[in-house]
Amino acid sequence: FPPIVPRRGEHDCCDGADGKTFKEWKKELGDKVKVGDVVAVVTDGKGHDTELKCKNAFEDGGYITAKQPLSPGQKLDEKTLGGGPIVAIGQKNRELDQIHPEVGVRCGAGIFKKWLVEVGDEVRFEQKIIDMDPAPIKAPADGYVTRRQEGLQPGLKPDDVAWGEQCLMLGPSLRELMPKTEEVPVDVVVI
């Protein structure tokens, strides 16, 4: 996997994974954590499990902003982790970066109540997609929900959990917008 590179205001959350085998995640992307929280469990191959605990957090905790896409049984080494951490933590979640041809949906300064759509749902122009106080947010276009802001929970303002203003992305299809690492771009020549 490409290494996780902590961004401004982020840092490695836990250590002790090198040379071990991944067993399970205890925290998900966007979850709030504090020092001592168990983030993941690894094993040494002899049946001895080790809990990877958050060693660095901010005064009032932080959010899991990036995680390696690990599966149970996966060996954790330089090749797998690329020299980076298995997880990064920040004071707020990473903003949703808009990838062409996505359309970003701004949540504004209201209070989040609940998601009215799931990732993968098809939405229509002006359909209510996010329940916010004082008013719901409507879809600015037809499309499919491709991503939602991690960590946004009822009672929170969007800027409580993320740096950016966008809290949901719509795309024209559900096809991944970025090529996977095993995909190779193909040059097309038109004659």
PDB file of C-alpha atoms in Angstrom:
ATOM      1  CA  PHE A   1       0.000   0.000   0.000  1.00  0.00           C
ATOM      2  CA  PRO A   2       1.159   3.580  -0.395  1.00  0.00           C
ATOM      3  CA  PRO A   3       2.334   4.910   2.980  1.00  0.00           C
ATOM      4  CA  ILE A   4       0.086   7.126   5.054  1.00  0.00           C
ATOM      5  CA  VAL A   5       1.664  10.556   5.136  1.00  0.00           C
ATOM      6  CA  PRO A   6       0.267  12.578   8.022  1.00  0.00           C
ATOM      7  CA  ARG A   7      -0.956  15.978   6.856  1.00  0.00           C
ATOM      8  CA  ARG A   8      -0.659  19.309   8.662  1.00  0.00           C
ATOM      9  CA  GLY A   9      -1.910  18.889  12.219  1.00  0.00           C
ATOM     10  CA  GLU A  10      -1.856  15.061  12.073  1.00  0.00           C
ATOM     11  CA  HIS A  11       0.511  12.463  13.484  1.00  0.00           C
ATOM     12  CA  ASP A  12       1.022   8.734  13.917  1.00  0.00           C
ATOM     13  CA  CYS A  13      -1.403   7.347  16.481  1.00  0.00           C
ATOM     14  CA  CYS A  14       0.214   4.081  17.570  1.00  0.00           C
ATOM     15  CA  ASP A  15       3.279   1.926  17.040  1.00  0.00           C
ATOM     16  CA  GLY A  16       4.306  -1.683  17.576  1.00  0.00           C
ATOM     17  CA  ALA A  17       2.868  -3.146  14.358  1.00  0.00           C
ATOM     18  CA  ASP A  18       6.139  -3.849  12.500  1.00  0.00           C
ATOM     19  CA  GLY A  19       6.779  -7.559  11.990  1.00  0.00           C
ATOM     20  CA  LYS A  20       3.366  -8.543  13.327  1.00  0.00           C
ATOM     21  CA  THR A  21       0.255  -9.847  11.555  1.00  0.00           C
ATOM     22  CA  PHE A  22      -2.891  -7.733  11.415  1.00  0.00           C
ATOM     23  CA  LYS A  23      -5.900  -9.220  13.248  1.00  0.00           C
ATOM     24  CA  GLU A  24      -8.660  -6.587  13.507  1.00  0.00           C
ATOM     25  CA  TRP A  25      -9.589  -2.920  13.696  1.00  0.00           C
ATOM     26  CA  LYS A  26     -11.159  -1.660  16.925  1.00  0.00           C
ATOM     27  CA  LYS A  27     -11.714   1.882  15.616  1.00  0.00           C
ATOM     28  CA  GLU A  28     -12.970   3.085  12.258  1.00  0.00           C
ATOM     29  CA  LEU A  29     -12.071   6.020  10.047  1.00  0.00           C
ATOM     30  CA  GLY A  30     -13.593   9.149  11.575  1.00  0.00           C
ATOM     31  CA  ASP A  31     -13.881   7.740  15.121  1.00  0.00           C
ATOM     32  CA  LYS A  32     -12.836   9.996  17.972  1.00  0.00           C
ATOM     33  CA  VAL A  33      -9.969   8.591  20.068  1.00  0.00           C
ATOM     34  CA  LYS A  34      -7.959   9.564  23.116  1.00  0.00           C
ATOM     35  CA  VAL A  35      -4.655   8.357  24.569  1.00  0.00           C
ATOM     36  CA  GLY A  36      -4.954   4.714  25.628  1.00  0.00           C
ATOM     37  CA  ASP A  37      -7.823   3.770  23.289  1.00  0.00           C
ATOM     38  CA  VAL A  38      -7.271   0.476  21.469  1.00  0.00           C
ATOM     39  CA  VAL A  39      -7.143   1.163  17.729  1.00  0.00           C
ATOM     40  CA  ALA A  40      -6.251  -2.287  16.360  1.00  0.00           C
ATOM     41  CA  VAL A  41      -5.134  -5.765  17.382  1.00  0.00           C
ATOM     42  CA  VAL A  42      -2.096  -7.545  15.891  1.00  0.00           C
ATOM     43  CA  THR A  43      -0.619 -10.979  16.564  1.00  0.00           C
ATOM     44  CA  ASP A  44       2.942 -12.260  16.600  1.00  0.00           C
ATOM     45  CA  GLY A  45       2.155 -15.560  14.854  1.00  0.00           C
ATOM     46  CA  LYS A  46       2.515 -17.545  18.077  1.00  0.00           C
ATOM     47  CA  GLY A  47      -0.984 -16.730  19.291  1.00  0.00           C
ATOM     48  CA  HIS A  48       0.031 -13.709  21.348  1.00  0.00           C
ATOM     49  CA  ASP A  49      -2.173 -10.723  20.560  1.00  0.00           C
ATOM     50  CA  THR A  50      -1.052  -7.142  21.065  1.00  0.00           C
ATOM     51  CA  GLU A  51      -3.456  -4.222  21.341  1.00  0.00           C
ATOM     52  CA  LEU A  52      -2.210  -1.168  19.483  1.00  0.00           C
ATOM     53  CA  LYS A  53      -3.169   1.768  21.668  1.00  0.00           C
ATOM     54  CA  CYS A  54      -3.315   5.412  20.751  1.00  0.00           C
ATOM     55  CA  LYS A  55      -0.136   6.943  22.167  1.00  0.00           C
ATOM     56  CA  ASN A  56      -0.528  10.417  20.725  1.00  0.00           C
ATOM     57  CA  ALA A  57      -3.723  12.391  20.900  1.00  0.00           C
ATOM     58  CA  PHE A  58      -4.671  15.974  21.339  1.00  0.00           C
ATOM     59  CA  GLU A  59      -5.731  17.393  24.693  1.00  0.00           C
ATOM     60  CA  ASP A  60      -9.406  16.660  24.078  1.00  0.00           C
ATOM     61  CA  GLY A  61      -8.751  13.637  21.816  1.00  0.00           C
ATOM     62  CA  GLY A  62      -8.562  13.433  18.058  1.00  0.00           C
ATOM     63  CA  TYR A  63     -10.065  11.697  15.048  1.00  0.00           C
ATOM     64  CA  ILE A  64      -8.768   8.787  13.004  1.00  0.00           C
ATOM     65  CA  THR A  65      -8.050  10.565   9.731  1.00  0.00           C
ATOM     66  CA  ALA A  66      -6.380   7.789   7.714  1.00  0.00           C
ATOM     67  CA  LYS A  67      -6.116   3.993   7.957  1.00  0.00           C
ATOM     68  CA  GLN A  68      -4.250   1.428   5.901  1.00  0.00           C
ATOM     69  CA  PRO A  69      -6.722  -0.931   4.135  1.00  0.00           C
ATOM     70  CA  LEU A  70      -5.603  -3.969   6.115  1.00  0.00           C
ATOM     71  CA  SER A  71      -7.240  -7.406   6.159  1.00  0.00           C
ATOM     72  CA  PRO A  72      -7.006 -10.053   8.901  1.00  0.00           C
ATOM     73  CA  GLY A  73      -3.922 -12.216   8.403  1.00  0.00           C
ATOM     74  CA  GLN A  74      -1.963  -9.548   6.535  1.00  0.00           C
ATOM     75  CA  LYS A  75       1.748  -9.318   7.435  1.00  0.00           C
ATOM     76  CA  LEU A  76       2.796  -5.833   8.571  1.00  0.00           C
ATOM     77  CA  ASP A  77       6.189  -4.963   7.181  1.00  0.00           C
ATOM     78  CA  GLU A  78       7.984  -2.284   5.161  1.00  0.00           C
ATOM     79  CA  LYS A  79       6.433  -3.586   1.925  1.00  0.00           C
ATOM     80  CA  THR A  80       2.874  -3.483   3.298  1.00  0.00           C
ATOM     81  CA  LEU A  81       3.119  -0.204   5.195  1.00  0.00           C
ATOM     82  CA  GLY A  82       5.622   1.602   2.979  1.00  0.00           C
ATOM     83  CA  GLY A  83       7.441   2.866   6.061  1.00  0.00           C
ATOM     84  CA  GLY A  84       4.382   4.772   7.265  1.00  0.00           C
ATOM     85  CA  PRO A  85       2.018   4.276  10.196  1.00  0.00           C
ATOM     86  CA  ILE A  86      -1.043   2.018  10.038  1.00  0.00           C
ATOM     87  CA  VAL A  87      -3.208   4.913  11.221  1.00  0.00           C
ATOM     88  CA  ALA A  88      -3.000   8.712  11.522  1.00  0.00           C
ATOM     89  CA  ILE A  89      -4.831  10.964  13.954  1.00  0.00           C
ATOM     90  CA  GLY A  90      -5.742  14.629  13.648  1.00  0.00           C
ATOM     91  CA  GLN A  91      -7.611  17.297  15.594  1.00  0.00           C
ATOM     92  CA  LYS A  92     -10.291  17.120  12.913  1.00  0.00           C
ATOM     93  CA  ASN A  93     -11.073  14.703  10.097  1.00  0.00           C
ATOM     94  CA  ARG A  94      -9.654  15.291   6.652  1.00  0.00           C
ATOM     95  CA  GLU A  95     -11.781  17.413   4.386  1.00  0.00           C
ATOM     96  CA  LEU A  96     -13.476  15.766   1.451  1.00  0.00           C
ATOM     97  CA  ASP A  97     -11.331  16.542  -1.576  1.00  0.00           C
ATOM     98  CA  GLN A  98     -13.415  16.977  -4.680  1.00  0.00           C
ATOM     99  CA  ILE A  99     -12.342  14.710  -7.539  1.00  0.00           C
ATOM    100  CA  HIS A 100     -13.544  15.604 -11.031  1.00  0.00           C
ATOM    101  CA  PRO A 101     -16.390  15.010 -11.946  1.00  0.00           C
ATOM    102  CA  GLU A 102     -17.795  14.954  -8.391  1.00  0.00           C
ATOM    103  CA  VAL A 103     -20.065  17.677  -7.043  1.00  0.00           C
ATOM    104  CA  GLY A 104     -19.431  18.725  -3.449  1.00  0.00           C
ATOM    105  CA  VAL A 105     -22.313  19.378  -1.066  1.00  0.00           C
ATOM    106  CA  ARG A 106     -21.729  21.990   1.644  1.00  0.00           C
ATOM    107  CA  CYS A 107     -23.361  21.454   5.008  1.00  0.00           C
ATOM    108  CA  GLY A 108     -23.098  25.025   6.215  1.00  0.00           C
ATOM    109  CA  ALA A 109     -22.992  26.091   9.839  1.00  0.00           C
ATOM    110  CA  GLY A 110     -26.050  24.212  11.091  1.00  0.00           C
ATOM    111  CA  ILE A 111     -26.257  21.271  13.461  1.00  0.00           C
ATOM    112  CA  PHE A 112     -26.088  17.802  11.877  1.00  0.00           C
ATOM    113  CA  LYS A 113     -29.068  15.553  12.693  1.00  0.00           C
ATOM    114  CA  LYS A 114     -28.731  12.531  10.367  1.00  0.00           C
ATOM    115  CA  TRP A 115     -27.859  11.258   6.916  1.00  0.00           C
ATOM    116  CA  LEU A 116     -30.909  10.740   4.715  1.00  0.00           C
ATOM    117  CA  VAL A 117     -28.880   8.847   2.090  1.00  0.00           C
ATOM    118  CA  GLU A 118     -26.152   6.200   2.134  1.00  0.00           C
ATOM    119  CA  VAL A 119     -23.009   5.901   0.011  1.00  0.00           C
ATOM    120  CA  GLY A 120     -24.133   4.262  -3.235  1.00  0.00           C
ATOM    121  CA  ASP A 121     -27.655   5.727  -3.194  1.00  0.00           C
ATOM    122  CA  GLU A 122     -28.926   7.394  -6.340  1.00  0.00           C
ATOM    123  CA  VAL A 123     -30.288  10.884  -5.663  1.00  0.00           C
ATOM    124  CA  ARG A 124     -32.302  13.380  -7.666  1.00  0.00           C
ATOM    125  CA  PHE A 125     -31.926  17.157  -7.904  1.00  0.00           C
ATOM    126  CA  GLU A 126     -33.485  18.891  -4.862  1.00  0.00           C
ATOM    127  CA  GLN A 127     -33.967  15.599  -2.978  1.00  0.00           C
ATOM    128  CA  LYS A 128     -33.378  15.998   0.789  1.00  0.00           C
ATOM    129  CA  ILE A 129     -30.096  14.239   1.516  1.00  0.00           C
ATOM    130  CA  ILE A 130     -28.947  15.548   4.930  1.00  0.00           C
ATOM    131  CA  ASP A 131     -31.126  16.428   7.900  1.00  0.00           C
ATOM    132  CA  MET A 132     -29.641  19.591   9.418  1.00  0.00           C
ATOM    133  CA  ASP A 133     -30.954  22.134  11.896  1.00  0.00           C
ATOM    134  CA  PRO A 134     -32.275  24.694  10.977  1.00  0.00           C
ATOM    135  CA  ALA A 135     -32.996  23.307   7.464  1.00  0.00           C
ATOM    136  CA  PRO A 136     -32.303  20.103   5.513  1.00  0.00           C
ATOM    137  CA  ILE A 137     -29.707  20.055   2.742  1.00  0.00           C
ATOM    138  CA  LYS A 138     -30.925  19.171  -0.765  1.00  0.00           C
ATOM    139  CA  ALA A 139     -29.002  17.566  -3.615  1.00  0.00           C
ATOM    140  CA  PRO A 140     -27.583  20.193  -6.000  1.00  0.00           C
ATOM    141  CA  ALA A 141     -27.682  17.695  -8.889  1.00  0.00           C
ATOM    142  CA  ASP A 142     -28.729  14.207  -9.935  1.00  0.00           C
ATOM    143  CA  GLY A 143     -26.132  11.530  -9.214  1.00  0.00           C
ATOM    144  CA  TYR A 144     -24.875   8.929  -6.788  1.00  0.00           C
ATOM    145  CA  VAL A 145     -23.562   9.456  -3.264  1.00  0.00           C
ATOM    146  CA  THR A 146     -19.854   8.614  -3.576  1.00  0.00           C
ATOM    147  CA  ARG A 147     -18.569   9.718  -0.153  1.00  0.00           C
ATOM    148  CA  ARG A 148     -19.738  11.219   3.138  1.00  0.00           C
ATOM    149  CA  GLN A 149     -17.737  13.101   5.779  1.00  0.00           C
ATOM    150  CA  GLU A 150     -16.319  10.671   8.308  1.00  0.00           C
ATOM    151  CA  GLY A 151     -17.021  11.348  11.986  1.00  0.00           C
ATOM    152  CA  LEU A 152     -20.072  13.557  11.496  1.00  0.00           C
ATOM    153  CA  GLN A 153     -22.437  12.552  14.308  1.00  0.00           C
ATOM    154  CA  PRO A 154     -25.838  13.917  15.428  1.00  0.00           C
ATOM    155  CA  GLY A 155     -25.546  17.124  17.429  1.00  0.00           C
ATOM    156  CA  LEU A 156     -22.243  18.209  15.874  1.00  0.00           C
ATOM    157  CA  LYS A 157     -21.511  21.057  13.493  1.00  0.00           C
ATOM    158  CA  PRO A 158     -19.652  19.951  10.353  1.00  0.00           C
ATOM    159  CA  ASP A 159     -16.659  22.143  11.236  1.00  0.00           C
ATOM    160  CA  ASP A 160     -16.415  20.382  14.621  1.00  0.00           C
ATOM    161  CA  VAL A 161     -15.140  17.239  12.874  1.00  0.00           C
ATOM    162  CA  ALA A 162     -13.493  18.300   9.597  1.00  0.00           C
ATOM    163  CA  TRP A 163     -11.430  21.103   8.133  1.00  0.00           C
ATOM    164  CA  GLY A 164     -13.390  21.519   4.914  1.00  0.00           C
ATOM    165  CA  GLU A 165     -16.903  22.803   4.230  1.00  0.00           C
ATOM    166  CA  GLN A 166     -18.071  19.883   2.080  1.00  0.00           C
ATOM    167  CA  CYS A 167     -19.737  16.993   3.864  1.00  0.00           C
ATOM    168  CA  LEU A 168     -20.950  14.829   0.979  1.00  0.00           C
ATOM    169  CA  MET A 169     -19.888  14.123  -2.608  1.00  0.00           C
ATOM    170  CA  LEU A 170     -22.089  13.246  -5.575  1.00  0.00           C
ATOM    171  CA  GLY A 171     -20.759  11.611  -8.713  1.00  0.00           C
ATOM    172  CA  PRO A 172     -22.311  10.728 -12.067  1.00  0.00           C
ATOM    173  CA  SER A 173     -21.728   7.008 -11.382  1.00  0.00           C
ATOM    174  CA  LEU A 174     -20.455   4.652  -8.712  1.00  0.00           C
ATOM    175  CA  ARG A 175     -17.263   3.837 -10.646  1.00  0.00           C
ATOM    176  CA  GLU A 176     -14.258   4.688  -8.521  1.00  0.00           C
ATOM    177  CA  LEU A 177     -12.883   8.022  -9.626  1.00  0.00           C
ATOM    178  CA  MET A 178      -9.246   7.261  -8.857  1.00  0.00           C
ATOM    179  CA  PRO A 179      -7.537   4.222 -10.426  1.00  0.00           C
ATOM    180  CA  LYS A 180      -6.711   1.410  -8.027  1.00  0.00           C
ATOM    181  CA  THR A 181      -3.033   0.604  -7.557  1.00  0.00           C
ATOM    182  CA  GLU A 182      -3.317  -2.501  -9.742  1.00  0.00           C
ATOM    183  CA  GLU A 183      -4.995  -0.570 -12.590  1.00  0.00           C
ATOM    184  CA  VAL A 184      -2.777   0.674 -15.373  1.00  0.00           C
ATOM    185  CA  PRO A 185      -3.801   3.716 -17.407  1.00  0.00           C
ATOM    186  CA  VAL A 186      -4.176   2.911 -21.111  1.00  0.00           C
ATOM    187  CA  ASP A 187      -3.300   5.354 -23.866  1.00  0.00           C
ATOM    188  CA  VAL A 188      -5.951   5.414 -26.557  1.00  0.00           C
ATOM    189  CA  VAL A 189      -5.011   6.400 -30.067  1.00  0.00           C
ATOM    190  CA  VAL A 190      -7.809   7.539 -32.382  1.00  0.00           C
ATOM    191  CA  ILE A 191      -7.047   7.148 -36.087  1.00  0.00           C
TER     192      ILE A 191
END
